[in-house]
Coordinates of C-alpha atoms and ligand atoms in Angstrom, one line a residue:
M365 CA 60.6 65.6 135.4
D366 CA 58.0 64.7 132.8
H367 CA 54.8 62.7 132.4
F368 CA 56.0 60.1 129.9
L369 CA 56.4 57.0 132.0
Y370 CA 56.0 53.2 131.5
R371 CA 52.9 51.6 133.0
D372 CA 52.4 47.9 132.8
G373 CA 55.1 47.6 130.2
A374 CA 53.8 50.4 127.9
L375 CA 55.0 54.0 127.5
Y376 CA 52.2 56.5 128.4
A377 CA 51.8 60.2 127.8
E378 CA 50.0 61.1 131.1
D379 CA 47.1 58.6 131.1
V380 CA 47.2 57.8 127.4
P381 CA 49.1 54.9 125.9
I382 CA 51.5 56.1 123.2
A383 CA 50.6 53.1 121.1
D384 CA 47.0 54.2 121.1
I385 CA 47.9 57.6 119.6
A386 CA 50.2 55.9 117.1
A387 CA 47.3 53.6 116.0
A388 CA 45.0 56.6 115.6
V389 CA 47.2 59.2 114.0
G390 CA 50.0 57.1 112.4
T391 CA 53.7 57.6 112.8
P392 CA 55.8 59.6 113.1
F393 CA 54.2 62.3 115.3
Y394 CA 55.0 64.7 118.1
V395 CA 53.1 64.3 121.4
Y396 CA 53.2 66.9 124.2
S397 CA 52.1 66.7 127.8
T398 CA 50.0 69.5 129.2
A399 CA 51.0 68.5 132.8
T400 CA 54.7 68.8 131.9
L401 CA 54.3 72.1 130.1
L402 CA 52.4 73.5 133.1
R403 CA 54.8 72.1 135.7
H404 CA 57.7 73.7 134.0
F405 CA 56.0 77.0 133.6
T406 CA 55.0 76.9 137.2
L407 CA 58.5 76.1 138.4
F408 CA 59.7 79.4 136.8
D409 CA 56.7 81.4 138.0
E410 CA 57.3 80.2 141.5
A411 CA 61.0 80.7 141.4
L412 CA 60.4 84.4 140.8
S413 CA 57.5 84.7 143.1
G414 CA 59.5 87.0 145.4
M415 CA 59.7 89.6 142.7
D416 CA 57.3 91.5 140.4
H417 CA 57.7 89.3 137.3
L418 CA 56.4 87.9 134.0
V419 CA 57.5 84.6 132.5
C420 CA 57.4 85.2 128.7
Y421 CA 57.5 81.8 127.0
A422 CA 60.0 81.9 124.0
M423 CA 57.5 80.5 121.6
K424 CA 60.0 79.7 119.0
A425 CA 60.7 76.5 120.9
A426 CA 57.3 75.1 120.2
S427 CA 54.7 77.4 118.8
N428 CA 51.5 75.4 118.3
Q429 CA 48.6 77.6 119.4
A430 CA 47.3 74.8 121.7
I431 CA 50.6 75.0 123.5
L432 CA 50.5 78.8 123.6
K433 CA 47.0 78.8 125.0
T434 CA 47.8 76.2 127.6
L435 CA 50.6 78.4 128.9
A436 CA 48.9 81.7 128.5
Q437 CA 45.9 80.4 130.5
A438 CA 48.4 79.7 133.3
G439 CA 49.6 83.3 133.1
A440 CA 52.5 83.2 130.7
G441 CA 53.4 86.0 128.4
M442 CA 55.2 85.3 125.1
D443 CA 58.5 86.2 123.6
V444 CA 58.2 86.4 119.8
V445 CA 60.9 86.8 117.3
S446 CA 58.9 87.4 114.1
G447 CA 55.7 88.9 112.7
G448 CA 54.5 85.3 112.2
E449 CA 55.0 84.5 115.8
Y450 CA 53.3 87.7 116.9
A451 CA 50.3 86.9 114.7
R452 CA 50.3 83.3 116.0
A453 CA 50.4 84.5 119.7
R454 CA 47.5 86.9 119.1
A455 CA 45.6 84.2 117.3
A456 CA 46.1 82.0 120.4
G457 CA 44.5 84.7 122.5
V458 CA 47.5 86.3 124.0
P459 CA 47.0 90.0 124.6
G460 CA 49.5 92.4 123.1
D461 CA 50.6 93.7 126.5
R462 CA 51.9 90.2 127.3
I463 CA 54.0 90.0 124.2
V464 CA 57.7 90.9 124.0
F465 CA 59.2 91.4 120.6
S466 CA 62.8 90.1 120.4
G467 CA 65.1 89.4 117.4
V468 CA 68.0 90.9 115.5
G469 CA 66.2 91.8 112.3
K470 CA 62.7 93.0 112.8
T471 CA 61.3 94.6 109.7
A472 CA 59.3 97.8 109.5
D473 CA 56.3 95.8 108.6
E474 CA 56.7 93.5 111.6
I475 CA 57.2 96.6 113.8
R476 CA 54.1 98.2 112.5
M477 CA 52.1 95.1 113.0
A478 CA 53.1 94.9 116.7
L479 CA 52.6 98.7 117.3
T480 CA 49.1 98.7 115.9
G481 CA 48.2 95.3 117.5
G482 CA 49.6 96.1 120.9
I483 CA 53.0 95.2 122.5
R484 CA 54.5 95.0 125.9
Q485 CA 57.9 96.1 124.7
F486 CA 60.5 95.7 121.9
N487 CA 63.9 94.4 122.7
V488 CA 65.9 96.6 120.4
E489 CA 69.2 95.1 119.1
S490 CA 70.8 97.8 117.1
E491 CA 70.9 101.5 116.2
P492 CA 69.5 101.1 112.7
E493 CA 66.6 99.1 114.2
M494 CA 66.0 101.9 116.7
A495 CA 65.7 104.5 113.9
V496 CA 63.2 102.4 112.1
L497 CA 61.2 101.8 115.2
N498 CA 61.2 105.5 116.0
R499 CA 60.0 106.3 112.5
V500 CA 57.2 103.7 112.4
A501 CA 56.0 104.6 115.9
G502 CA 55.8 108.2 114.7
E503 CA 53.7 107.1 111.7
V504 CA 51.4 104.9 113.9
G505 CA 51.2 107.8 116.4
V506 CA 52.4 105.9 119.5
R507 CA 55.5 105.8 121.7
A508 CA 57.2 102.4 121.5
P509 CA 58.2 101.0 124.9
I510 CA 61.8 99.6 124.5
T511 CA 64.6 97.8 126.2
I512 CA 67.9 97.6 124.5
R513 CA 69.5 94.2 124.3
V514 CA 73.1 94.4 125.6
N515 CA 75.7 91.9 124.7
P516 CA 77.6 91.3 128.0
D517 CA 80.5 89.4 126.3
V518 CA 80.0 86.4 128.5
D519 CA 80.9 82.9 127.3
A520 CA 77.7 80.8 127.7
K521 CA 79.8 77.6 127.3
T522 CA 77.2 76.0 125.1
H523 CA 77.1 74.8 121.5
A524 CA 78.5 77.5 119.2
K525 CA 75.3 77.6 117.1
I526 CA 73.3 78.6 120.2
A527 CA 75.7 80.9 122.1
T528 CA 74.7 84.6 121.7
G529 CA 76.4 86.5 124.4
K530 CA 80.0 86.9 123.2
S531 CA 81.1 90.0 121.4
E532 CA 81.6 88.1 118.2
N533 CA 77.9 87.1 118.0
K534 CA 75.5 89.2 116.0
F535 CA 73.1 89.9 119.0
G536 CA 72.5 93.0 120.9
I537 CA 74.9 96.0 121.3
P538 CA 78.2 95.7 123.1
I539 CA 77.6 96.5 126.8
S540 CA 80.7 98.9 126.5
R541 CA 78.6 101.1 124.2
A542 CA 75.4 101.0 126.2
R543 CA 75.5 104.5 127.6
E544 CA 76.0 106.0 124.1
V545 CA 73.1 103.9 122.7
Y546 CA 70.7 104.7 125.6
A547 CA 71.5 108.4 125.1
L548 CA 70.6 108.1 121.5
A549 CA 67.3 106.2 122.4
A550 CA 66.4 108.9 124.9
S551 CA 66.8 111.5 122.2
L552 CA 64.3 109.8 119.9
E553 CA 60.8 111.3 120.2
H554 CA 58.7 108.1 119.6
L555 CA 60.6 105.8 121.9
E556 CA 60.1 105.2 125.6
V557 CA 63.1 103.6 127.3
I558 CA 61.9 101.3 130.1
G559 CA 64.7 98.8 130.7
I560 CA 67.5 96.5 129.8
D561 CA 67.5 93.1 128.0
V562 CA 70.0 90.4 127.9
H563 CA 70.0 86.8 126.5
I564 CA 73.3 85.0 126.4
G565 CA 72.5 81.7 124.7
S566 CA 70.6 78.4 124.9
Q567 CA 71.0 75.1 126.6
L568 CA 73.2 76.5 129.4
T569 CA 74.0 73.8 131.8
D570 CA 75.8 75.9 134.3
L571 CA 74.5 79.0 136.2
A572 CA 77.9 80.8 136.3
P573 CA 77.5 82.6 132.9
F574 CA 74.1 83.8 134.0
E575 CA 75.5 85.2 137.2
L576 CA 78.3 87.0 135.3
A577 CA 75.8 88.5 132.8
Y578 CA 73.2 89.5 135.5
Q579 CA 75.9 91.2 137.6
K580 CA 76.9 93.2 134.6
V581 CA 73.2 94.1 134.0
A582 CA 72.9 95.2 137.7
E583 CA 75.9 97.5 137.3
L584 CA 74.6 98.9 134.1
T585 CA 71.2 99.6 135.7
G586 CA 73.0 101.9 138.2
T587 CA 75.0 103.6 135.5
L588 CA 72.0 104.2 133.3
R589 CA 69.9 105.5 136.1
A590 CA 72.6 107.9 137.1
D591 CA 72.5 109.1 133.4
G592 CA 68.8 109.9 134.0
H593 CA 67.2 106.9 132.2
T594 CA 64.2 105.1 133.5
I595 CA 65.2 101.5 134.1
K596 CA 62.1 99.7 135.6
R597 CA 62.1 96.4 133.7
L598 CA 64.9 93.9 133.3
D599 CA 64.4 91.1 130.6
L600 CA 66.9 88.5 131.6
G601 CA 66.4 86.2 128.5
G602 CA 66.0 82.5 128.4
G603 CA 68.5 79.7 128.0
L604 CA 68.3 77.4 130.9
G605 CA 69.3 73.9 129.7
I606 CA 67.6 70.6 130.1
P607 CA 69.0 67.1 130.6
Y608 CA 69.0 65.4 127.2
A609 CA 70.8 62.3 128.5
R610 CA 69.1 61.2 131.6
S611 CA 71.9 59.1 132.7
N612 CA 74.6 61.7 133.2
E613 CA 73.4 65.3 133.2
A614 CA 71.9 67.4 136.0
P615 CA 71.3 70.9 134.7
P616 CA 70.5 73.6 137.2
L617 CA 67.0 74.0 138.6
P618 CA 64.7 76.9 138.0
T619 CA 64.6 77.4 141.8
D620 CA 68.4 78.0 141.8
Y621 CA 68.1 80.2 138.8
G622 CA 65.4 82.2 140.5
A623 CA 67.6 82.6 143.6
L624 CA 70.4 83.8 141.4
I625 CA 68.2 86.4 139.8
E626 CA 67.1 87.6 143.2
R627 CA 70.7 87.8 144.4
T628 CA 72.0 89.6 141.4
V629 CA 69.2 92.0 140.4
G630 CA 66.5 91.7 143.1
H631 CA 67.6 94.8 145.0
L632 CA 67.0 97.1 142.0
G633 CA 63.3 97.2 142.4
C634 CA 62.7 96.3 138.7
E635 CA 60.0 94.2 137.2
I636 CA 61.7 91.0 136.0
E637 CA 61.0 89.2 132.8
I638 CA 62.5 85.9 131.7
E639 CA 62.1 84.2 128.4
P640 CA 62.5 80.4 128.8
G641 CA 61.7 78.3 125.8
R642 CA 63.5 75.0 125.9
L643 CA 63.0 74.3 129.6
I644 CA 59.3 74.7 129.3
A645 CA 58.7 72.7 126.1
G646 CA 61.7 70.4 125.8
N647 CA 60.9 67.6 128.1
A648 CA 57.2 68.1 127.5
G649 CA 57.4 66.5 124.1
L650 CA 58.3 63.2 122.4
M651 CA 58.7 62.4 118.8
V652 CA 57.3 58.8 118.2
S653 CA 58.5 56.9 115.2
E654 CA 58.2 53.4 113.8
V655 CA 61.0 51.1 112.8
I656 CA 60.6 50.4 109.1
Y657 CA 63.5 48.1 108.6
V658 CA 66.3 46.6 110.6
K659 CA 69.2 46.4 108.1
S660 CA 72.4 44.5 108.8
G661 CA 75.5 46.3 107.6
E662 CA 79.0 45.0 107.3
D663 CA 80.0 45.9 110.8
R664 CA 76.8 47.4 112.3
D665 CA 73.0 47.1 112.3
F666 CA 70.9 50.0 111.3
L667 CA 67.4 50.8 112.7
I668 CA 65.7 52.6 109.8
L669 CA 62.9 54.7 111.1
D670 CA 60.0 56.5 109.5
G671 CA 61.0 59.7 111.2
A672 CA 63.9 61.6 109.7
M673 CA 66.1 64.7 110.0
N674 CA 63.4 66.8 108.4
D675 CA 61.1 65.9 111.3
L676 CA 63.8 66.4 114.1
I677 CA 66.9 68.2 112.9
R678 CA 68.6 68.7 116.2
P679 CA 71.0 65.7 115.9
A680 CA 72.1 66.8 112.4
M681 CA 72.3 70.5 113.2
Y682 CA 73.6 70.7 116.7
D683 CA 75.1 67.2 117.2
A684 CA 72.4 66.8 119.7
H685 CA 71.7 63.7 121.8
H686 CA 68.2 62.5 122.3
D687 CA 67.4 59.5 124.5
I688 CA 65.5 57.0 122.3
V689 CA 63.4 54.4 124.1
P690 CA 61.1 51.6 122.9
V691 CA 57.4 52.2 123.4
V692 CA 57.1 48.7 124.7
E693 CA 59.1 48.6 127.9
P694 CA 62.1 46.1 127.6
A695 CA 62.1 43.3 130.1
P696 CA 64.4 44.1 133.1
G697 CA 67.9 43.0 132.2
A698 CA 67.0 42.4 128.6
D699 CA 70.1 42.2 126.3
Q700 CA 71.1 45.4 124.6
V701 CA 72.6 45.7 121.1
P702 CA 74.2 48.6 119.3
Y703 CA 72.3 50.3 116.5
D704 CA 72.9 53.1 114.2
I705 CA 69.5 54.8 114.3
V706 CA 68.7 56.6 111.0
G707 CA 65.9 58.0 109.0
P708 CA 65.0 57.4 105.3
V709 CA 66.3 60.8 103.9
C710 CA 69.0 60.8 101.4
E711 CA 71.7 62.4 103.5
S712 CA 74.3 60.7 105.7
G713 CA 73.4 63.5 108.2
D714 CA 70.1 61.8 108.6
T715 CA 71.5 59.9 111.6
F716 CA 69.9 60.2 115.0
A717 CA 72.5 58.1 116.9
K718 CA 75.4 55.9 116.3
G719 CA 76.2 52.7 118.1
R720 CA 73.2 53.4 120.5
M721 CA 72.6 50.5 122.8
M722 CA 69.0 49.4 122.6
P723 CA 67.0 46.2 123.2
A724 CA 66.7 44.2 120.0
L725 CA 64.0 45.8 117.9
A726 CA 62.1 44.6 114.8
A727 CA 60.2 46.3 112.0
G728 CA 56.9 47.6 113.3
D729 CA 58.2 48.5 116.7
L730 CA 57.7 52.0 118.0
V731 CA 60.4 54.2 119.5
A732 CA 60.1 57.5 121.3
F733 CA 62.7 60.3 121.1
R734 CA 62.7 62.0 124.5
S735 CA 63.2 65.7 125.1
A736 CA 62.0 66.5 121.6
G737 CA 59.4 69.1 122.6
A738 CA 61.6 72.2 122.0
Y739 CA 63.0 73.0 118.6
G740 CA 61.5 69.9 117.2
A741 CA 58.3 70.4 115.3
V742 CA 59.1 74.1 114.8
M743 CA 62.3 73.3 112.9
S744 CA 60.8 70.6 110.8
S745 CA 60.5 70.9 107.0
E746 CA 59.1 69.0 104.1
Y747 CA 62.4 68.0 102.7
N748 CA 62.1 65.0 100.4
T749 CA 58.4 65.9 100.2
R750 CA 57.8 64.4 103.5
P751 CA 54.6 65.8 105.1
L752 CA 55.1 67.8 108.4
I753 CA 54.3 65.3 111.1
P754 CA 51.3 65.7 113.3
E755 CA 51.4 67.3 116.7
V756 CA 49.2 65.8 119.5
L757 CA 48.5 67.3 122.9
V758 CA 47.6 65.1 125.8
H759 CA 45.6 66.3 128.8
G760 CA 45.1 63.6 131.5
D761 CA 43.2 60.8 129.7
Q762 CA 42.3 62.9 126.7
Y763 CA 44.3 63.7 123.6
A764 CA 43.8 65.9 120.6
V765 CA 45.5 66.3 117.3
I766 CA 46.6 69.9 117.4
R767 CA 48.2 69.9 113.9
P768 CA 47.1 67.3 111.4
R769 CA 49.3 65.6 108.9
P770 CA 48.8 67.2 105.6
T771 CA 47.9 65.0 102.6
F772 CA 50.3 64.7 99.6
D773 CA 47.8 66.7 97.5
E774 CA 47.9 69.6 100.1
I775 CA 51.6 69.8 99.8
I776 CA 51.8 69.3 96.0
N777 CA 49.0 71.7 95.2
R778 CA 50.9 74.7 96.8
D779 CA 53.1 74.7 93.8
T780 CA 51.9 76.8 90.9
I781 CA 53.0 76.1 87.4
P782 CA 53.8 79.2 85.2
E783 CA 51.8 79.7 82.0
W784 CA 54.6 79.0 79.7
L785 CA 54.8 75.3 80.8
Ligands
PLP690 C1 65.8 81.6 121.7 C2 65.6 82.7 122.7 C3 65.1 82.4 123.9 C4 64.8 81.1 124.5 O1 65.9 80.3 124.6 P1 65.8 78.9 125.4 O2 67.1 78.3 125.4 O3 64.8 78.0 124.5 O4 65.3 79.1 126.7 C5 64.8 83.5 124.7 N1 65.1 84.8 124.3 C6 65.6 85.0 123.1 C7 65.9 86.4 122.7 C8 65.9 84.0 122.3 O5 66.4 84.3 121.0

């Protein structure tokens, strides 16, 4: 469910007409709904209410500080995967003890930054990382709280680029080696083992892989406790999928996911962490774009938009589907025509949809990409020297630009020309 609905023939974000925002900030832009962000966070929070828990928003999905602040004020922690994200979360006012540091390649500098600034835990992914963490913690003079990310060798049955829980993936340590690696961790003076971490992938539309993975985590908890380790926190990762095509998908609900967690690991007396990203931000954001041209090809018509693959790369990168809807509501029963919907970038991959049935559109019309809130703005680039597009946050009948569109000068002046030229 989201808060982007038609009212009197016009698409709104909560109580603000999309067309008003477009007129004020220009297109293309991202717009997020506060109510949808909070609704999704609350769904998770309530789904785990029977257990001691913290929902750590995986901020890589959408990391604008206004979004972080919105969620943090509602009680969310953050899952970060880089020093930059750690700094951003702190800048947004998130205390260190609500920040979990994930990621397969944390550098010594990033680790030092988090240890000195304060951290809830590191999710360690390898033995070499463990050695660096131990050394840096010793230098800083603290003990680093850790979980170890185990790779349960479960097929998440999602797109290959976002599956992370099979033994062939680069993530975590094989669960078969867990005892050995926990023993090593326990021998390192500046580490404090507190739990287990697992994250098997993203955009999972079936709960079965979670169930398999969490059963393995439950079993491992018993084994590690018997070995004498303290396992008091389980970080169960993120990955719950969202419906990208409204017409034919019904991914699992957070309530069912919460029940699954309770069923598989609830009896262990551990504090539960989850790290949802996409499900919190995905349907809380639209990308709004204007039709520049309608171009008739030999056997098809192209809608050429002012938004492009650099602004929303998911279709090019993951073959992702986004529902694309006109901002002016089509009349009921209006004729639909097929369009190839493309951006202006000089790549054939700059295609959002092929043969998409849409009401007839003309230059100047606005369209909205649904479900663009996660892995949208954060993955955008300035390819073709196209400025990063603005982000706007709506709250009831108010809205604010939370990241302005840079000017060409701001972009161009970042280049520095060497003396010899
Ligand atoms: C990407 C990621 C997440 C969030 O995944 P979603 O599919 O957006 O919920 C959570 N944890 C880790 C370690 C990740 O890498």
